[in-house]
Amino acid sequence: MEELKYHYKYPHPAVTTDCVIFGFDGVRINVLLIQRGVEPYKDAWAFPGGFLKMDETAEEGARRELEEETGLKNVDVEQFYTFSTVDRDPRERVITIAHYALVRMADVRGGDDAANARWFPYNEIPRLAFDHDRILRKAVSVLKERICFKPIGFELLPEVFTMSELQNLYEAILEVKFDRRNFYNKIRKSGLLIEAGKRPANTPLRVPVKYCFNPEKYAELKHKGFKLEF
Amino acid sequence: MEELKYHYKYPHPAVTTDCVIFGFDGVRINVLLIQRGVEPYKDAWAFPGGFLKMDETAEEGARRELEEETGLKNVDVEQFYTFSTVDRDPRERVITIAHYALVRMADVRGGDDAANARWFPYNEIPRLAFDHDRILRKAVSVLKERICFKPIGFELLPEVFTMSELQNLYEAILEVKFDRRNFYNKIRKSGLLIEAGKRPANTPLRVPVKYCFNPEKYAELKHKGFKLEF
DNA sequence: ACAAAAGTGTTAGGCCTACACCCATGA
DNA sequence: TCATGGGTGTAGGCCTAACACTTTTGT
């Protein structure tokens, strides 16, 4: 029988955190899910997350659960919405503080605890547990807004990358197409990128130029804002 | 002695909602505060808010508390952040889901329950209870961001208003000054405003033209976004 | 040989910014 | 009469959007 050790004068909801983790494979946006091992929604896919401890903030809890369930460490998670629909969990009243983060997909491979963690391309997401589909939709809409005013990519792309990869990333998130030449011009002018190493003199033209982010400019634009057309 | 009627297997934090209510007096942004009548922080000023009930969402709770404490009804509150610092309340672990709303200041006068509710100009805010100064700073920064991409004012200004009043509103929130002529031109071009009634033929020129919002255009720009310089 | 990826500039139009003058009124 | 608030327009610069051709390589 259950031991009910914690007593309050008024009823308290349970509080959880959830993490929507976005990755990019060069073509598509992916989302990291874990398969639930217990009821309710046993075997369904869900975001990493769990009950908040009494001595940790929401962000700390989100990072702890993320590491426990996927092996991902030191991820900058950012809170984006708190879901409080009364019956969103069949067990009891549960409020969840939802976070998102952008990570390099390679960083999650090798996670040992990640046995039942898997990346899903954004348009192949399976049916999710609880109200996690709603959480995902909100996360995507917040991400889309954010990307229009802050530079993005540093956390999602490998150290060095091509202009096309960066453009693919923007196009994948915003679900639009940009003119390749205008995209080049705009990014160049922003000063956000620097060429990563010199192309050897005899590099075939077909091999694209590799870039990396200019960290100072990146930080500056993240702070000041950065306009991208939509 | 206290009756501890609610029992859980694991500890649960308490959950509250808070409302940062912004108003505009034609010149300055104001914030609605209530004076606490009980410990902790008795007599200190704080945002309207309180414990969430088990059968209401955060938004419902925020609206209920707002009405109970200030008489304001039917306000569109919007969640902006959840504060979860471990010791933010001396009584017990309390997490608060913070909301903000924009209202016409006139609507709060006449609130009967509003005996100890008062508007404070933004730069004359007294010392606040709990971590409410932090909540206020976050609310203001979210409001500033939002105002750059969505039209604003419908909820803050009277039915009809002058161009200067609208400009004052933007300047008060963003803490910047715009060139009057450029502001006029920009707003005109956006189609957001319509002239409210005809000026009588012999109106003195000194009396400014009154405008009201074009509701369709307002809704459209709210949805599509709207760029304002900073 | 053909499709696919990459590199590169120009032009026209629109938007942003800065800026000046006039009128009416109330003090 | 002077300070204040209100109304109005323009010119230059910058950014945006649309757009084409060439090279190379893999199939």
Coordinates of C-alpha atoms (C1' of nucleotides) in Angstrom, one line a residue:
Chain A
M1 CA 0.0 0.0 0.0
E2 CA 1.1 3.5 -0.7
E3 CA 2.6 5.6 2.0
L4 CA 1.3 9.1 1.9
K5 CA 4.0 11.0 3.7
Y6 CA 3.4 14.6 2.5
H7 CA 0.6 16.6 4.0
Y8 CA -0.8 20.0 3.1
K9 CA -3.6 22.1 4.3
Y10 CA -4.7 22.8 0.8
P11 CA -4.4 20.5 -2.3
H12 CA -1.3 21.0 -4.4
P13 CA -0.9 20.0 -8.0
A14 CA 2.1 17.9 -9.0
V15 CA 4.7 19.8 -11.1
T16 CA 6.8 18.4 -13.9
T17 CA 9.2 19.7 -16.4
D18 CA 9.4 18.6 -20.1
C19 CA 12.1 19.2 -22.7
V20 CA 11.4 19.6 -26.4
I21 CA 14.9 18.9 -27.9
F22 CA 15.4 20.0 -31.5
G23 CA 18.2 18.7 -33.7
F24 CA 19.1 19.2 -37.4
D25 CA 20.4 16.5 -39.7
G26 CA 21.4 18.9 -42.5
V27 CA 18.0 18.6 -44.2
R28 CA 15.3 18.3 -41.6
I29 CA 14.5 19.3 -38.1
N30 CA 14.3 16.4 -35.7
V31 CA 12.8 16.0 -32.3
L32 CA 14.2 13.8 -29.5
L33 CA 11.7 11.5 -27.9
I34 CA 11.8 8.7 -25.4
Q35 CA 9.6 5.7 -25.2
R36 CA 7.7 5.4 -21.9
G37 CA 8.3 2.3 -20.0
V38 CA 5.5 2.6 -17.5
E39 CA 1.8 3.5 -17.4
P40 CA 0.1 5.7 -18.2
Y41 CA 0.8 5.8 -21.9
K42 CA 3.2 2.9 -21.6
D43 CA 5.2 2.4 -24.8
A44 CA 4.0 5.7 -26.2
W45 CA 6.6 8.3 -27.2
A46 CA 7.0 11.4 -25.1
F47 CA 9.4 14.3 -24.3
P48 CA 12.1 13.7 -21.7
G49 CA 10.9 15.1 -18.4
G50 CA 9.6 14.2 -15.0
F51 CA 8.6 15.4 -11.6
L52 CA 10.3 18.5 -10.2
K53 CA 12.2 18.0 -6.9
M54 CA 11.7 20.4 -4.0
D55 CA 15.2 21.7 -4.0
E56 CA 15.7 22.5 -7.7
T57 CA 14.4 25.2 -10.0
A58 CA 12.4 24.3 -13.1
E59 CA 15.5 24.7 -15.3
E60 CA 17.6 22.5 -13.1
G61 CA 14.9 19.9 -13.0
A62 CA 14.6 19.9 -16.8
R63 CA 18.3 19.5 -17.2
R64 CA 18.5 16.7 -14.7
E65 CA 15.7 14.7 -16.3
L66 CA 17.1 15.3 -19.7
E67 CA 20.5 13.9 -18.6
E68 CA 18.9 10.9 -16.8
E69 CA 16.7 10.0 -19.8
T70 CA 18.9 10.8 -22.8
G71 CA 22.5 11.2 -21.5
L72 CA 22.5 14.8 -22.8
K73 CA 24.6 17.0 -20.5
N74 CA 25.0 20.8 -20.1
V75 CA 22.3 21.7 -22.5
D76 CA 20.9 25.2 -22.4
V77 CA 17.2 24.7 -22.0
E78 CA 14.8 27.6 -22.2
Q79 CA 11.4 27.7 -20.6
F80 CA 8.7 28.5 -23.1
Y81 CA 5.3 27.7 -21.6
T82 CA 3.5 26.1 -18.7
F83 CA 0.7 23.8 -19.4
S84 CA -2.0 23.6 -16.8
T85 CA -5.1 22.0 -18.4
V86 CA -6.9 20.3 -15.5
D87 CA -7.0 16.7 -16.8
R88 CA -3.8 16.6 -18.9
D89 CA -2.6 13.6 -16.8
P90 CA -4.9 10.8 -15.8
R91 CA -3.1 10.1 -12.5
E92 CA -3.6 13.4 -10.7
R93 CA -3.5 17.1 -11.4
V94 CA -0.1 17.8 -13.1
I95 CA 1.2 21.1 -14.3
T96 CA 4.2 20.9 -16.6
I97 CA 6.8 23.7 -17.2
A98 CA 7.9 23.1 -20.8
H99 CA 11.4 23.9 -22.0
Y100 CA 13.1 23.6 -25.4
A101 CA 16.7 23.3 -26.5
L102 CA 18.7 23.1 -29.7
V103 CA 21.5 20.5 -29.8
R104 CA 23.8 18.9 -32.3
M105 CA 22.3 15.5 -33.1
A106 CA 25.7 13.8 -32.9
D107 CA 25.8 14.7 -29.2
V108 CA 23.0 12.3 -28.3
R109 CA 24.5 9.2 -29.9
G110 CA 26.7 7.5 -27.4
G111 CA 24.4 8.5 -24.6
D112 CA 24.2 5.2 -22.8
D113 CA 21.0 6.0 -20.9
A114 CA 19.6 6.8 -24.3
A115 CA 18.6 3.3 -25.0
N116 CA 15.0 4.3 -25.6
A117 CA 15.6 7.8 -26.8
R118 CA 15.3 8.4 -30.6
W119 CA 15.3 11.2 -33.0
F120 CA 12.2 11.7 -35.2
P121 CA 12.0 14.0 -38.2
Y122 CA 9.5 16.7 -37.5
N123 CA 7.0 15.4 -40.0
E124 CA 7.2 11.8 -38.8
I125 CA 6.4 12.3 -35.2
P126 CA 4.4 9.3 -33.8
R127 CA 1.4 9.8 -31.6
L128 CA 2.6 11.3 -28.3
A129 CA 1.7 10.7 -24.7
F130 CA -0.4 13.1 -22.7
D131 CA -0.9 16.5 -24.4
H132 CA 2.6 16.4 -25.8
D133 CA 1.4 17.1 -29.3
R134 CA 0.1 20.4 -28.1
I135 CA 3.4 21.1 -26.3
L136 CA 5.2 20.3 -29.5
R137 CA 3.1 22.7 -31.6
K138 CA 3.7 25.5 -29.1
A139 CA 7.4 24.8 -29.0
V140 CA 7.6 25.0 -32.8
S141 CA 5.7 28.2 -32.9
V142 CA 7.9 29.8 -30.3
L143 CA 11.0 28.6 -32.1
K144 CA 9.7 30.1 -35.4
E145 CA 9.2 33.4 -33.7
R146 CA 12.5 33.4 -32.0
I147 CA 14.5 32.6 -35.1
C148 CA 13.2 35.7 -36.9
F149 CA 14.9 38.0 -34.4
K150 CA 17.8 36.1 -33.0
P151 CA 20.5 34.3 -35.0
I152 CA 20.3 30.6 -34.7
G153 CA 22.4 27.7 -35.8
F154 CA 25.3 27.8 -33.5
E155 CA 23.8 25.1 -31.3
L156 CA 22.4 23.0 -34.2
L157 CA 25.1 22.9 -36.8
P158 CA 28.5 21.3 -36.7
E159 CA 31.5 23.6 -36.0
V160 CA 32.0 24.3 -39.7
F161 CA 29.2 24.1 -42.3
T162 CA 28.3 25.4 -45.7
M163 CA 26.0 28.2 -46.6
S164 CA 23.5 25.8 -48.0
E165 CA 23.3 23.9 -44.7
L166 CA 22.6 27.2 -42.9
Q167 CA 20.0 28.0 -45.5
N168 CA 18.4 24.6 -45.2
L169 CA 18.2 25.0 -41.5
Y170 CA 16.4 28.3 -41.8
E171 CA 14.1 26.9 -44.4
A172 CA 13.4 23.8 -42.4
I173 CA 12.4 25.7 -39.3
L174 CA 10.4 28.4 -41.0
E175 CA 9.0 26.2 -43.7
V176 CA 9.7 28.7 -46.4
K177 CA 12.1 28.9 -49.4
F178 CA 14.6 31.7 -49.7
D179 CA 16.4 32.9 -52.9
R180 CA 19.8 31.4 -52.6
R181 CA 21.6 34.6 -53.7
N182 CA 19.7 36.9 -51.5
F183 CA 20.3 34.6 -48.5
Y184 CA 24.1 34.6 -49.2
N185 CA 24.1 38.4 -49.5
K186 CA 22.1 39.0 -46.4
I187 CA 24.2 36.6 -44.2
R188 CA 27.4 38.0 -45.6
K189 CA 26.4 41.5 -44.9
S190 CA 25.5 40.6 -41.3
G191 CA 29.1 39.7 -40.5
L192 CA 27.8 36.6 -38.7
L193 CA 30.0 34.1 -40.5
I194 CA 33.7 33.8 -41.2
E195 CA 35.3 31.5 -43.6
A196 CA 36.6 28.4 -41.9
G197 CA 40.2 28.0 -43.1
K198 CA 41.3 28.8 -46.6
R199 CA 40.2 26.8 -49.6
P200 CA 43.3 25.0 -50.9
A201 CA 44.2 26.8 -54.1
N202 CA 43.1 24.0 -56.3
T203 CA 39.9 23.0 -54.6
P204 CA 37.3 22.0 -57.1
L205 CA 34.7 24.7 -57.4
R206 CA 32.0 22.2 -56.8
V207 CA 33.1 21.8 -53.2
P208 CA 31.4 24.5 -51.2
V209 CA 33.1 27.0 -48.9
K210 CA 32.9 26.1 -45.3
Y211 CA 32.0 28.7 -42.7
C212 CA 31.8 29.0 -39.0
F213 CA 30.1 31.5 -36.8
N214 CA 31.9 34.7 -35.7
P215 CA 31.3 34.4 -32.0
E216 CA 31.4 38.1 -31.1
K217 CA 29.0 39.0 -33.9
Y218 CA 26.8 36.1 -33.0
A219 CA 26.5 37.2 -29.4
E220 CA 26.0 40.8 -30.4
L221 CA 23.1 40.0 -32.8
K222 CA 21.6 37.6 -30.2
H223 CA 21.5 40.5 -27.9
K224 CA 20.5 43.3 -30.3
G225 CA 18.2 41.4 -32.5
F226 CA 18.5 40.5 -36.1
K227 CA 15.8 40.8 -38.7
L228 CA 15.1 38.0 -41.1
E229 CA 12.5 38.2 -43.8
F230 CA 9.5 35.9 -43.8
Chain B
M1 CA -4.1 23.8 15.0
E2 CA -3.8 23.3 11.3
E3 CA -5.6 20.5 9.6
L4 CA -3.5 18.8 7.0
K5 CA -6.0 17.2 4.9
Y6 CA -4.2 16.6 1.6
H7 CA -1.7 13.7 1.4
Y8 CA 0.7 12.8 -1.3
K9 CA 3.3 10.1 -1.7
Y10 CA 5.9 12.7 -3.0
P11 CA 6.2 16.3 -2.0
H12 CA 4.3 18.8 -4.1
P13 CA 5.1 22.5 -4.5
A14 CA 2.3 25.0 -4.1
V15 CA 1.3 26.8 -7.3
T16 CA 0.1 30.3 -7.6
T17 CA -0.6 32.7 -10.4
D18 CA 0.3 36.4 -10.6
C19 CA -0.9 39.2 -12.9
V20 CA 1.2 42.1 -14.0
I21 CA -1.5 44.6 -15.2
F22 CA -0.3 47.5 -17.4
G23 CA -2.3 50.6 -17.9
F24 CA -1.5 53.9 -19.7
D25 CA -2.6 57.4 -18.5
G26 CA -1.7 59.2 -21.8
V27 CA 1.8 59.9 -20.7
R28 CA 3.2 57.0 -18.6
I29 CA 2.9 53.3 -18.3
N30 CA 1.3 52.3 -15.0
V31 CA 1.2 49.0 -13.1
L32 CA -1.6 47.9 -10.9
L33 CA -0.6 46.7 -7.4
I34 CA -2.4 45.6 -4.3
Q35 CA -1.3 46.1 -0.8
R36 CA -1.0 42.8 1.1
G37 CA -3.1 42.5 4.2
V38 CA -1.5 39.4 5.7
E39 CA 2.0 38.0 6.4
P40 CA 4.4 37.4 4.9
Y41 CA 5.2 40.8 3.5
K42 CA 2.2 42.3 5.2
D43 CA 1.6 45.9 3.9
A44 CA 4.0 45.5 1.1
W45 CA 2.8 46.0 -2.5
A46 CA 2.4 43.0 -4.8
F47 CA 0.8 41.8 -7.9
P48 CA -2.7 40.5 -7.8
G49 CA -2.6 36.7 -7.6
G50 CA -3.0 33.7 -5.4
F51 CA -3.1 30.0 -5.1
L52 CA -4.3 28.0 -8.0
K53 CA -7.4 25.8 -7.5
M54 CA -7.4 22.2 -8.5
D55 CA -10.2 22.6 -11.1
E56 CA -9.0 25.7 -13.0
T57 CA -6.2 26.3 -15.5
A58 CA -3.5 28.9 -14.8
E59 CA -5.3 31.4 -16.9
E60 CA -8.6 30.9 -15.2
G61 CA -6.9 31.2 -11.8
A62 CA -5.2 34.4 -12.8
R63 CA -8.4 35.9 -14.0
R64 CA -10.3 34.8 -10.9
E65 CA -7.7 36.3 -8.6
L66 CA -7.6 39.4 -10.6
E67 CA -11.3 39.9 -10.3
E68 CA -11.4 39.1 -6.6
E69 CA -8.6 41.5 -5.7
T70 CA -9.2 44.4 -8.1
G71 CA -12.7 44.0 -9.6
L72 CA -11.3 43.8 -13.1
K73 CA -13.4 41.4 -15.2
N74 CA -12.9 39.7 -18.5
V75 CA -9.3 40.7 -18.9
D76 CA -7.3 38.8 -21.5
V77 CA -4.3 37.7 -19.5
E78 CA -1.4 36.1 -21.2
Q79 CA 1.1 33.8 -19.5
F80 CA 4.7 35.0 -19.9
Y81 CA 7.0 33.1 -17.5
T82 CA 6.9 30.6 -14.6
F83 CA 9.1 31.5 -11.6
S84 CA 10.4 28.5 -9.6
T85 CA 13.3 29.7 -7.5
V86 CA 13.4 27.4 -4.5
D87 CA 13.1 30.0 -1.7
R88 CA 11.0 32.6 -3.4
D89 CA 8.3 32.3 -0.7
P90 CA 9.2 32.0 3.0
R91 CA 6.2 29.8 3.8
E92 CA 6.8 26.9 1.6
R93 CA 8.0 26.0 -1.9
V94 CA 5.8 28.1 -4.2
I95 CA 6.0 28.2 -8.0
T96 CA 4.2 31.0 -9.7
I97 CA 2.9 31.2 -13.2
A98 CA 3.1 34.8 -14.1
H99 CA 0.7 36.6 -16.5
Y100 CA 0.4 40.0 -17.9
A101 CA -2.5 42.0 -19.4
L102 CA -3.1 45.5 -20.8
V103 CA -6.2 47.3 -19.7
R104 CA -7.7 50.8 -19.8
M105 CA -6.9 52.4 -16.5
A106 CA -10.5 53.8 -16.3
D107 CA -11.8 50.2 -16.1
V108 CA -10.3 49.7 -12.6
R109 CA -11.8 52.7 -11.0
G110 CA -15.2 51.7 -9.6
G111 CA -14.0 48.3 -8.8
D112 CA -15.4 47.9 -5.3
D113 CA -13.0 45.2 -4.2
A114 CA -10.3 47.4 -5.4
A115 CA -10.1 49.2 -2.0
N116 CA -6.4 48.4 -1.7
A117 CA -5.5 48.3 -5.4
R118 CA -3.6 51.2 -6.8
W119 CA -1.9 52.2 -10.0
F120 CA 1.7 53.2 -9.8
P121 CA 3.7 54.9 -12.6
Y122 CA 6.3 52.5 -13.8
N123 CA 9.2 54.6 -12.5
E124 CA 7.6 55.0 -9.1
I125 CA 7.1 51.4 -8.1
P126 CA 7.5 50.8 -4.4
R127 CA 9.5 47.9 -3.0
L128 CA 7.6 44.8 -3.8
A129 CA 6.8 41.6 -1.9
F130 CA 8.5 38.3 -2.7
D131 CA 10.5 38.3 -6.0
H132 CA 7.9 40.5 -7.6
D133 CA 10.5 43.0 -8.8
R134 CA 12.1 40.3 -10.8
I135 CA 8.7 39.3 -12.2
L136 CA 8.1 42.9 -13.2
R137 CA 11.4 43.2 -15.0
K138 CA 10.6 40.1 -16.9
A139 CA 7.1 41.3 -17.8
V140 CA 8.5 44.6 -19.1
S141 CA 11.1 42.9 -21.2
V142 CA 8.5 40.6 -22.7
L143 CA 6.1 43.5 -23.3
K144 CA 8.9 45.4 -25.1
E145 CA 9.6 42.5 -27.3
R146 CA 6.0 41.9 -28.1
I147 CA 5.3 45.4 -29.0
C148 CA 7.9 45.4 -31.8
F149 CA 6.1 42.8 -33.8
K150 CA 2.5 43.1 -32.9
P151 CA 0.3 46.2 -32.9
I152 CA -0.6 47.3 -29.4
G153 CA -2.8 50.0 -28.0
F154 CA -6.2 48.7 -28.6
E155 CA -6.4 47.5 -25.0
L156 CA -4.7 50.4 -23.5
L157 CA -6.1 53.5 -25.2
P158 CA -9.6 54.9 -25.0
E159 CA -11.9 54.2 -28.0
V160 CA -10.7 57.2 -29.8
F161 CA -7.3 58.9 -29.4
T162 CA -4.9 61.2 -31.1
M163 CA -1.8 60.3 -32.9
S164 CA 0.3 61.8 -30.2
E165 CA -1.3 59.6 -27.6
L166 CA -0.4 56.5 -29.6
Q167 CA 3.1 57.8 -30.1
N168 CA 3.4 58.5 -26.4
L169 CA 2.3 55.0 -25.7
Y170 CA 5.0 53.5 -27.9
E171 CA 7.6 55.8 -26.5
A172 CA 6.6 55.1 -22.9
I173 CA 6.9 51.3 -23.4
L174 CA 10.0 51.2 -25.5
E175 CA 11.7 54.1 -23.7
V176 CA 12.7 55.7 -26.9
K177 CA 11.7 58.8 -28.9
F178 CA 10.4 58.7 -32.4
D179 CA 10.4 61.5 -35.0
R180 CA 6.8 62.7 -35.0
R181 CA 6.5 62.9 -38.8
N182 CA 8.0 59.5 -39.4
F183 CA 5.8 57.9 -36.8
Y184 CA 2.7 59.5 -38.5
N185 CA 3.8 58.3 -41.9
K186 CA 4.5 54.8 -40.8
I187 CA 1.3 54.3 -38.9
R188 CA -0.7 55.8 -41.8
K189 CA 0.9 53.5 -44.3
S190 CA 0.1 50.5 -42.1
G191 CA -3.6 51.1 -42.5
L192 CA -4.1 50.4 -38.8
L193 CA -6.0 53.5 -38.0
I194 CA -9.1 55.2 -39.3
E195 CA -10.3 58.7 -38.5
A196 CA -12.9 58.7 -35.9
G197 CA -15.7 60.8 -37.2
K198 CA -15.3 63.9 -39.4
R199 CA -13.7 67.0 -37.9
P200 CA -16.4 69.6 -38.0
A201 CA -15.6 72.1 -40.8
N202 CA -14.6 74.8 -38.5
T203 CA -12.7 72.9 -35.9
P204 CA -9.7 74.9 -34.8
L205 CA -6.6 73.4 -36.3
R206 CA -5.0 73.1 -33.0
V207 CA -7.4 70.4 -32.0
P208 CA -5.8 67.1 -33.0
V209 CA -7.5 64.6 -35.3
K210 CA -9.0 61.7 -33.4
Y211 CA -8.4 58.1 -34.6
C212 CA -9.6 54.7 -33.7
F213 CA -8.2 51.3 -34.7
N214 CA -9.3 49.5 -37.8
P215 CA -10.3 46.2 -36.2
E216 CA -9.7 44.0 -39.3
K217 CA -6.3 45.5 -40.0
Y218 CA -5.5 45.3 -36.3
A219 CA -6.3 41.6 -36.2
E220 CA -4.5 40.9 -39.4
L221 CA -1.3 42.6 -38.2
K222 CA -1.5 41.0 -34.9
H223 CA -1.5 37.7 -36.7
K224 CA 1.0 38.4 -39.4
G225 CA 3.3 40.6 -37.5
F226 CA 4.3 44.2 -37.9
K227 CA 7.7 45.7 -37.8
L228 CA 8.5 48.7 -35.7
E229 CA 11.9 50.3 -35.6
F230 CA 13.9 50.4 -32.4
Chain C
dA1 C1' 25.1 15.4 -72.5
dC2 C1' 22.5 16.5 -68.8
dA3 C1' 21.1 17.4 -64.2
dA4 C1' 22.5 19.2 -59.9
dA5 C1' 25.3 22.1 -56.9
dA6 C1' 28.0 26.3 -56.3
dG7 C1' 29.8 30.9 -57.2
dT8 C1' 28.8 35.6 -58.4
dG9 C1' 26.1 41.2 -59.3
dT10 C1' 22.9 44.2 -60.8
dT11 C1' 18.8 46.8 -60.9
dA12 C1' 14.5 48.9 -59.6
dG13 C1' 11.4 49.9 -56.1
dG14 C1' 10.2 50.6 -51.5
dC15 C1' 11.1 51.7 -46.9
dC16 C1' 13.6 54.3 -43.5
dT17 C1' 15.6 58.6 -41.8
dA18 C1' 16.5 63.0 -41.3
dC19 C1' 14.9 67.3 -41.7
dA20 C1' 11.8 72.6 -42.1
dC21 C1' 8.0 75.3 -42.5
dC22 C1' 3.4 76.9 -41.5
dC23 C1' -0.8 77.6 -38.6
dA24 C1' -3.4 78.3 -34.5
dT25 C1' -3.7 78.9 -29.8
dG26 C1' -3.1 80.1 -25.0
dA27 C1' -0.1 82.2 -21.7
Chain D
dT1 C1' 4.8 87.7 -29.0
dC2 C1' 6.4 83.6 -28.0
dA3 C1' 6.3 78.9 -26.8
dT4 C1' 3.7 74.9 -27.8
dG5 C1' 1.3 71.5 -30.3
dG6 C1' -0.3 70.1 -34.6
dG7 C1' -0.4 69.3 -39.6
dT8 C1' 2.2 68.2 -43.8
dG9 C1' 6.2 66.4 -47.7
dT10 C1' 10.6 65.5 -49.7
dA11 C1' 15.3 63.8 -50.9
dG12 C1' 19.0 60.5 -50.2
dG13 C1' 20.5 56.2 -48.8
dC14 C1' 19.9 51.6 -47.6
dC15 C1' 17.7 47.3 -47.9
dT16 C1' 15.0 44.0 -50.4
dA17 C1' 13.4 41.2 -54.1
dA18 C1' 13.7 39.6 -58.4
dC19 C1' 16.5 37.7 -61.6
dA20 C1' 20.8 34.7 -65.2
dC21 C1' 24.8 32.9 -66.4
dT22 C1' 28.9 30.1 -65.7
dT23 C1' 31.7 26.3 -63.8
dT24 C1' 32.2 21.7 -62.4
dT25 C1' 31.2 17.1 -61.5
dG26 C1' 28.7 12.8 -61.1
dT27 C1' 25.6 9.8 -63.6

